[in-house]
Every structure is written in structure tokens, then in C-alpha cells.
């Protein structure tokens, strides 16, 4: 709708008269009664009804006894995103990422907690259909709940369920007022409606329902629409899926050896960031024993791998292995050949202490080897954090002279295996569970 001057405008107001909702109440009849004056409906086609999720949850019997709210949060949690003290940001069973899984101990009797609707989109569809039957009007419905937001103080209402509302307004492919192409603009219309309703409902005013009029273009012309579930960002597009400590833990526990890679190219910048992470590992005597040779061209990788294969075959023949056995063993190294990117970590022992006896000299070298292993682990974990797969293969350690010659490395650079890097061709199989206690000795 437009105002008197022809400027686009809309109206939003709270709907008075909705009583305290209890489990089992017919929410459609309660809202319909509040939306009628002298028996005439005060809702019109094209209106959007904004309903606080708490009354939906109460009507659906989502009030549960819980002397321990944390346990209730555990039951509703699918994945912990971030944790600080007792505060948890989690993904709940509805797919929403929010504080405490949406479990609310306010506006509910003592000793109970309020859970979110089991399926908020289904709840919105039921409300919409019921109001169409009860009042004969075709309205959109948004069910809202209160969210905090990363990088912003304060709370706001967002849509967790919707029916008959265009939840996202995709402007990509259009142009702005200056003719510039819009390539990334998708407006969260349902969230904007939820926030507008919250301005008039308030948090403690006892007004759980609001109405928006004058925006008929946000109401679907037919059907219930995609629902608010369409607004939940998928894991593959989520750049901020985990909090800091959880991201580190996920990268460590989620790191797997990948032996089949896709054709997608590897971002060299991501590998360099992983190298920077490797350089933070502990090392003896304040040294930096890590060097990384990055083979970014197919020619460099082929030249190295061909030379290594020839050296390996010569070694195996010298061991008396059959040609069939040699071919089988060589095939195991194909993971390096199939990867679109290769890194060769090398160890240098500059700064090592020199001792007159073999025992202390061996221990000194082991210190550097351990430090180098820590650096490689950092490298692999950082690659996982960049969503790259990797496989550390020890083969360069068996032909260091060949590797140094092909790559033109200094004599004191010791190749410590090779790391195949790329995008996994398939999702890795689940890792078998390992009980930490099986690997611990306490004295």
C-alpha cells in the first residue's frame, strides 16, 4: 500500500485479546476470536500474521518438566557450535543455530522449560489453513523466536517457521539504482517481518501476535511456499560453522587421510596458510626446522613422482620382489600421482647441539624429528580447516637423494614424506571410535 503522498508504506500492529495459552488449546480459534470485532474478521487477504513461537509451543504441549535445563538443552542439541562457560550456541533438531537450542525457562511455570515447536513450518501451515477455514481469509503466517547474532550486540526476532510467505527475496540478476548488477543480494524477508512484529509485540507486554498489512507482494500467490527452513544455511556454504575451540577440535578429529581426490583445483593461498600454521609448532632450541616444497605444476609433480617410482622399483627388485608384487606396491603410491597438489615437507637441523657420544646425538636428532612431526600435523589439520583433504605418505624418506636432486634442494634439507592435497572425491567413511582411556596410563 502507499501513503497519501503515494510513498510505499505498511502498517504493523499487535493483536490484543489473545489469552494465556495452555497445552492443548486450539490456537486457531484463540487467534480468530482475537482478530474479530463484533463477529467481523479484522484480518484481510494479503495480511501477514506474526506469531511468537512460545504460544505455538504451549498449544502443542512442548512444555516439559525439567529441573535441569542443561539436560533439556542436551536432548535438543544436534551439534555444539560454540561454548563459553555455561553458554552454548548449538544447532538444534530443527536445524537452527541458536543459544541453548531454543530451550526457554521464561514464561513457563517453575520447574518446566519450553521447547521450540517440533516442526515450525508445519505449525505455520496449520495456522494458515485453520484461519482460512475459520475466517475465510488468506494470510501469510510467520512464527518467530528471539535470536542473538554474531558480531552484533542485542537480540531480534527471526522467522523459524513460515507458510504462505516469500521467506527470501532473490534479487540476483537485477540491477541497482545505478545500473550495477546485483550478484549476491538475497533479502531475508521473513526475518524482516518477524523483527517488525517484535517492535509492537514487545517481550513482556502479553501481546504474542502481530499483523502486518500493506505488503501483499510478500505473500505467496499460491501454495504455502518453501517455509523458513529454506533460510537455514547449508553446511557447505557456512563459513562460520564452528566457534574457535570447536573449529580446532573439529579440524583435528575430522582430519582424515584422503586417498581419492576430485578434479577441483587447490587454492595455493590455502596451502600457504596451512604452512603458516605448521610454523607455530614447538621446536628445540628456538629453531625453525620446517621447510615446505610446494609442487604446484603438473610437470614438477610428474618429474618427481617418476623419479621416485624408478628408485622404488630398483629397491624392490634388489629385495628380490616379484614383478607382480612390485606393481602392486607401486600402485599404492598412486594417491600422490592422482592428487592435484603436492607438498614435500623437509627437515633442517640448523641450531642442533653437537655431542661427542652417539646416545646424546641420537636423542638430539629425535627432538628435531618430533618437532617436525608436530609441524606436519599442524599442516594437515590446517588443510582440514580449509576444507581440503590430504594424505601424508612417507615415500620420499626412502629416496632422499633422488628427491633432493630432482627438486634442486640443499644437501641439509631432509625430505620427510610427501603430502597429497586436494578436494576429497567422496566423503570419508566414519572413523571408528577410540576410547581415550585405552591409550592412557596414569601414575
GROMACS .gro file of C-alpha atoms in nm, residues 170-403:
model
  234
  170UNK     CA    1   1.618  -1.319  -0.451
  171UNK     CA    2   1.729  -1.002  -0.628
  172UNK     CA    3   2.024  -1.160  -0.806
  173UNK     CA    4   2.026  -1.090  -1.176
  174UNK     CA    5   1.868  -0.748  -1.133
  175UNK     CA    6   2.036  -0.407  -1.112
  176UNK     CA    7   2.055  -0.133  -0.852
  177UNK     CA    8   1.955   0.233  -0.899
  178UNK     CA    9   2.286   0.297  -1.076
  179UNK     CA   10   2.256   0.005  -1.312
  180UNK     CA   11   2.510  -0.209  -1.127
  181UNK     CA   12   2.434  -0.581  -1.141
  182UNK     CA   13   2.312  -0.749  -0.822
  183UNK     CA   14   2.500  -1.075  -0.791
  184UNK     CA   15   2.467  -1.166  -0.422
  185UNK     CA   16   2.157  -0.988  -0.286
  186UNK     CA   17   1.901  -1.223  -0.132
  187UNK     CA   18   1.678  -1.042   0.119
  188UNK     CA   19   1.562  -1.232   0.430
  189UNK     CA   20   1.203  -1.106   0.402
  190UNK     CA   21   1.058  -1.335   0.668
  191UNK     CA   22   1.319  -1.221   0.921
  192UNK     CA   23   1.242  -0.857   0.843
  193UNK     CA   24   0.873  -0.925   0.902
  194UNK     CA   25   0.948  -1.102   1.230
  195UNK     CA   26   1.157  -0.810   1.354
  196UNK     CA   27   0.886  -0.560   1.256
  197UNK     CA   28   0.632  -0.756   1.455
  198UNK     CA   29   0.857  -0.770   1.758
  199UNK     CA   30   0.860  -0.389   1.772
  200UNK     CA   31   0.491  -0.387   1.858
  201UNK     CA   32   0.456  -0.717   2.045
  202UNK     CA   33   0.731  -0.649   2.298
  203UNK     CA   34   0.891  -0.911   2.519
  204UNK     CA   35   0.678  -0.868   2.831
  205UNK     CA   36   0.363  -0.694   2.710
  206UNK     CA   37   0.150  -1.008   2.680
  207UNK     CA   38   0.093  -0.946   2.309
  208UNK     CA   39   0.220  -1.258   2.130
  209UNK     CA   40   0.063  -1.190   1.788
  210UNK     CA   41   0.103  -0.903   1.544
  211UNK     CA   42  -0.029  -0.823   1.198
  212UNK     CA   43   0.145  -0.661   0.901
  213UNK     CA   44  -0.073  -0.506   0.631
  214UNK     CA   45   0.025  -0.337   0.309
  215UNK     CA   46   0.288  -0.580   0.182
  216UNK     CA   47   0.083  -0.818  -0.034
  217UNK     CA   48   0.386  -0.889  -0.253
  218UNK     CA   49   0.548  -1.090   0.028
  219UNK     CA   50   0.251  -1.330   0.041
  220UNK     CA   51   0.274  -1.629  -0.190
  221UNK     CA   52   0.021  -1.620  -0.472
  222UNK     CA   53  -0.037  -1.993  -0.442
  223UNK     CA   54   0.067  -2.263  -0.201
  224UNK     CA   55   0.245  -2.235   0.131
  225UNK     CA   56   0.593  -2.161  -0.007
  226UNK     CA   57   0.926  -2.306   0.093
  227UNK     CA   58   0.891  -2.230   0.464
  228UNK     CA   59   1.151  -2.085   0.698
  229UNK     CA   60   1.362  -2.399   0.666
  230UNK     CA   61   1.479  -2.257   0.333
  231UNK     CA   62   1.655  -1.980   0.527
  232UNK     CA   63   1.886  -2.216   0.713
  233UNK     CA   64   2.227  -2.201   0.550
  234UNK     CA   65   2.361  -2.541   0.449
  235UNK     CA   66   2.686  -2.672   0.592
  236UNK     CA   67   2.861  -2.649   0.256
  237UNK     CA   68   2.801  -2.272   0.242
  238UNK     CA   69   2.859  -2.195   0.610
  239UNK     CA   70   3.190  -2.012   0.655
  240UNK     CA   71   3.136  -1.977   1.030
  241UNK     CA   72   3.009  -2.323   1.115
  242UNK     CA   73   3.203  -2.357   1.440
  243UNK     CA   74   3.332  -2.143   1.725
  244UNK     CA   75   3.707  -2.115   1.774
  245UNK     CA   76   3.776  -2.405   2.009
  246UNK     CA   77   3.512  -2.619   1.841
  247UNK     CA   78   3.662  -2.545   1.500
  248UNK     CA   79   4.005  -2.657   1.619
  249UNK     CA   80   3.859  -2.972   1.771
  250UNK     CA   81   3.655  -3.044   1.458
  251UNK     CA   82   3.956  -2.993   1.233
  252UNK     CA   83   4.167  -3.227   1.447
  253UNK     CA   84   3.910  -3.503   1.490
  254UNK     CA   85   3.767  -3.458   1.140
  255UNK     CA   86   4.106  -3.477   0.968
  256UNK     CA   87   4.121  -3.798   0.768
  257UNK     CA   88   4.367  -3.950   0.523
  258UNK     CA   89   4.214  -3.899   0.179
  259UNK     CA   90   4.312  -4.137  -0.098
  260UNK     CA   91   4.081  -4.025  -0.378
  261UNK     CA   92   4.068  -3.665  -0.497
  262UNK     CA   93   3.836  -3.474  -0.726
  263UNK     CA   94   3.942  -3.254  -1.016
  264UNK     CA   95   3.874  -2.920  -0.846
  265UNK     CA   96   4.189  -2.705  -0.826
  266UNK     CA   97   4.357  -2.630  -0.494
  267UNK     CA   98   4.386  -2.270  -0.378
  268UNK     CA   99   4.761  -2.207  -0.330
  269UNK     CA  100   4.676  -1.945  -0.069
  270UNK     CA  101   4.505  -2.209   0.144
  271UNK     CA  102   4.819  -2.424   0.136
  272UNK     CA  103   5.034  -2.128   0.234
  273UNK     CA  104   4.806  -2.057   0.527
  274UNK     CA  105   4.849  -2.421   0.631
  275UNK     CA  106   5.227  -2.378   0.608
  276UNK     CA  107   5.197  -2.074   0.836
  277UNK     CA  108   5.011  -2.293   1.086
  278UNK     CA  109   5.287  -2.555   1.064
  279UNK     CA  110   5.543  -2.294   1.165
  280UNK     CA  111   5.371  -2.246   1.502
  281UNK     CA  112   5.466  -2.596   1.623
  282UNK     CA  113   5.713  -2.628   1.912
  283UNK     CA  114   6.078  -2.691   1.823
  284UNK     CA  115   6.402  -2.739   2.020
  285UNK     CA  116   6.641  -2.453   2.093
  286UNK     CA  117   6.410  -2.188   1.939
  287UNK     CA  118   6.482  -2.330   1.593
  288UNK     CA  119   6.258  -2.348   1.286
  289UNK     CA  120   6.327  -2.694   1.141
  290UNK     CA  121   6.047  -2.689   0.881
  291UNK     CA  122   6.074  -2.628   0.508
  292UNK     CA  123   5.799  -2.698   0.257
  293UNK     CA  124   5.846  -2.754  -0.116
  294UNK     CA  125   5.514  -2.687  -0.293
  295UNK     CA  126   5.473  -2.863  -0.628
  296UNK     CA  127   5.206  -2.656  -0.797
  297UNK     CA  128   5.265  -2.755  -1.160
  298UNK     CA  129   5.174  -3.095  -1.308
  299UNK     CA  130   5.518  -3.110  -1.470
  300UNK     CA  131   5.700  -3.076  -1.138
  301UNK     CA  132   5.484  -3.340  -0.975
  302UNK     CA  133   5.525  -3.585  -1.263
  303UNK     CA  134   5.902  -3.537  -1.276
  304UNK     CA  135   5.939  -3.607  -0.904
  305UNK     CA  136   5.699  -3.899  -0.890
  306UNK     CA  137   5.850  -4.068  -1.195
  307UNK     CA  138   6.197  -4.046  -1.042
  308UNK     CA  139   6.069  -4.177  -0.707
  309UNK     CA  140   5.888  -4.464  -0.880
  310UNK     CA  141   6.203  -4.568  -1.065
  311UNK     CA  142   6.405  -4.559  -0.742
  312UNK     CA  143   6.138  -4.758  -0.559
  313UNK     CA  144   6.122  -5.024  -0.829
  314UNK     CA  145   6.502  -5.060  -0.821
  315UNK     CA  146   6.489  -5.105  -0.443
  316UNK     CA  147   6.215  -5.366  -0.464
  317UNK     CA  148   6.397  -5.561  -0.732
  318UNK     CA  149   6.704  -5.551  -0.513
  319UNK     CA  150   6.492  -5.701  -0.235
  320UNK     CA  151   6.402  -5.990  -0.466
  321UNK     CA  152   6.033  -5.895  -0.504
  322UNK     CA  153   5.838  -6.035  -0.798
  323UNK     CA  154   5.722  -5.805  -1.078
  324UNK     CA  155   5.363  -5.867  -0.972
  325UNK     CA  156   5.444  -5.770  -0.613
  326UNK     CA  157   5.634  -5.463  -0.733
  327UNK     CA  158   5.341  -5.349  -0.950
  328UNK     CA  159   5.102  -5.393  -0.657
  329UNK     CA  160   5.321  -5.192  -0.423
  330UNK     CA  161   5.379  -4.915  -0.675
  331UNK     CA  162   5.005  -4.877  -0.723
  332UNK     CA  163   4.976  -4.788  -0.355
  333UNK     CA  164   5.165  -4.469  -0.428
  334UNK     CA  165   4.911  -4.357  -0.689
  335UNK     CA  166   4.745  -4.132  -0.431
  336UNK     CA  167   5.035  -3.890  -0.479
  337UNK     CA  168   5.004  -3.908  -0.857
  338UNK     CA  169   4.628  -3.855  -0.856
  339UNK     CA  170   4.634  -3.552  -0.625
  340UNK     CA  171   4.614  -3.209  -0.791
  341UNK     CA  172   4.869  -3.062  -0.548
  342UNK     CA  173   5.174  -3.197  -0.370
  343UNK     CA  174   5.379  -3.068  -0.079
  344UNK     CA  175   5.710  -3.212   0.035
  345UNK     CA  176   5.792  -3.119   0.397
  346UNK     CA  177   6.163  -3.116   0.468
  347UNK     CA  178   6.354  -3.102   0.795
  348UNK     CA  179   6.665  -2.897   0.864
  349UNK     CA  180   6.860  -2.927   1.187
  350UNK     CA  181   7.020  -2.582   1.200
  351UNK     CA  182   7.081  -2.500   1.562
  352UNK     CA  183   7.113  -2.861   1.676
  353UNK     CA  184   7.359  -2.922   1.957
  354UNK     CA  185   7.654  -3.149   1.887
  355UNK     CA  186   7.762  -3.415   2.135
  356UNK     CA  187   8.067  -3.642   2.140
  357UNK     CA  188   7.866  -3.959   2.210
  358UNK     CA  189   7.614  -4.136   1.988
  359UNK     CA  190   7.340  -4.162   2.255
  360UNK     CA  191   7.300  -3.789   2.305
  361UNK     CA  192   7.345  -3.719   1.935
  362UNK     CA  193   7.062  -3.962   1.855
  363UNK     CA  194   6.839  -3.802   2.117
  364UNK     CA  195   6.915  -3.457   1.973
  365UNK     CA  196   6.806  -3.568   1.628
  366UNK     CA  197   6.491  -3.727   1.769
  367UNK     CA  198   6.396  -3.391   1.920
  368UNK     CA  199   6.401  -3.237   1.573
  369UNK     CA  200   6.211  -3.528   1.421
  370UNK     CA  201   5.939  -3.494   1.685
  371UNK     CA  202   5.920  -3.119   1.626
  372UNK     CA  203   5.893  -3.176   1.254
  373UNK     CA  204   5.612  -3.424   1.309
  374UNK     CA  205   5.427  -3.162   1.512
  375UNK     CA  206   5.469  -2.920   1.224
  376UNK     CA  207   5.331  -3.170   0.973
  377UNK     CA  208   5.033  -3.238   1.200
  378UNK     CA  209   4.963  -2.865   1.219
  379UNK     CA  210   4.987  -2.855   0.840
  380UNK     CA  211   4.739  -3.142   0.795
  381UNK     CA  212   4.493  -3.001   1.049
  382UNK     CA  213   4.509  -2.656   0.890
  383UNK     CA  214   4.438  -2.810   0.549
  384UNK     CA  215   4.131  -2.978   0.701
  385UNK     CA  216   4.027  -2.639   0.835
  386UNK     CA  217   4.049  -2.509   0.477
  387UNK     CA  218   3.822  -2.800   0.377
  388UNK     CA  219   4.100  -2.968   0.184
  389UNK     CA  220   4.174  -3.338   0.204
  390UNK     CA  221   4.527  -3.467   0.249
  391UNK     CA  222   4.735  -3.782   0.276
  392UNK     CA  223   5.081  -3.792   0.429
  393UNK     CA  224   5.289  -4.058   0.251
  394UNK     CA  225   5.635  -4.148   0.381
  395UNK     CA  226   5.783  -4.248   0.044
  396UNK     CA  227   6.025  -3.955  -0.003
  397UNK     CA  228   6.206  -4.062   0.312
  398UNK     CA  229   6.326  -4.374   0.129
  399UNK     CA  230   6.489  -4.188  -0.159
  400UNK     CA  231   6.601  -3.855  -0.019
  401UNK     CA  232   6.893  -3.819  -0.259
  402UNK     CA  233   6.661  -3.863  -0.557
  403UNK     CA  234   6.415  -3.607  -0.422
   0.00000   0.00000   0.00000
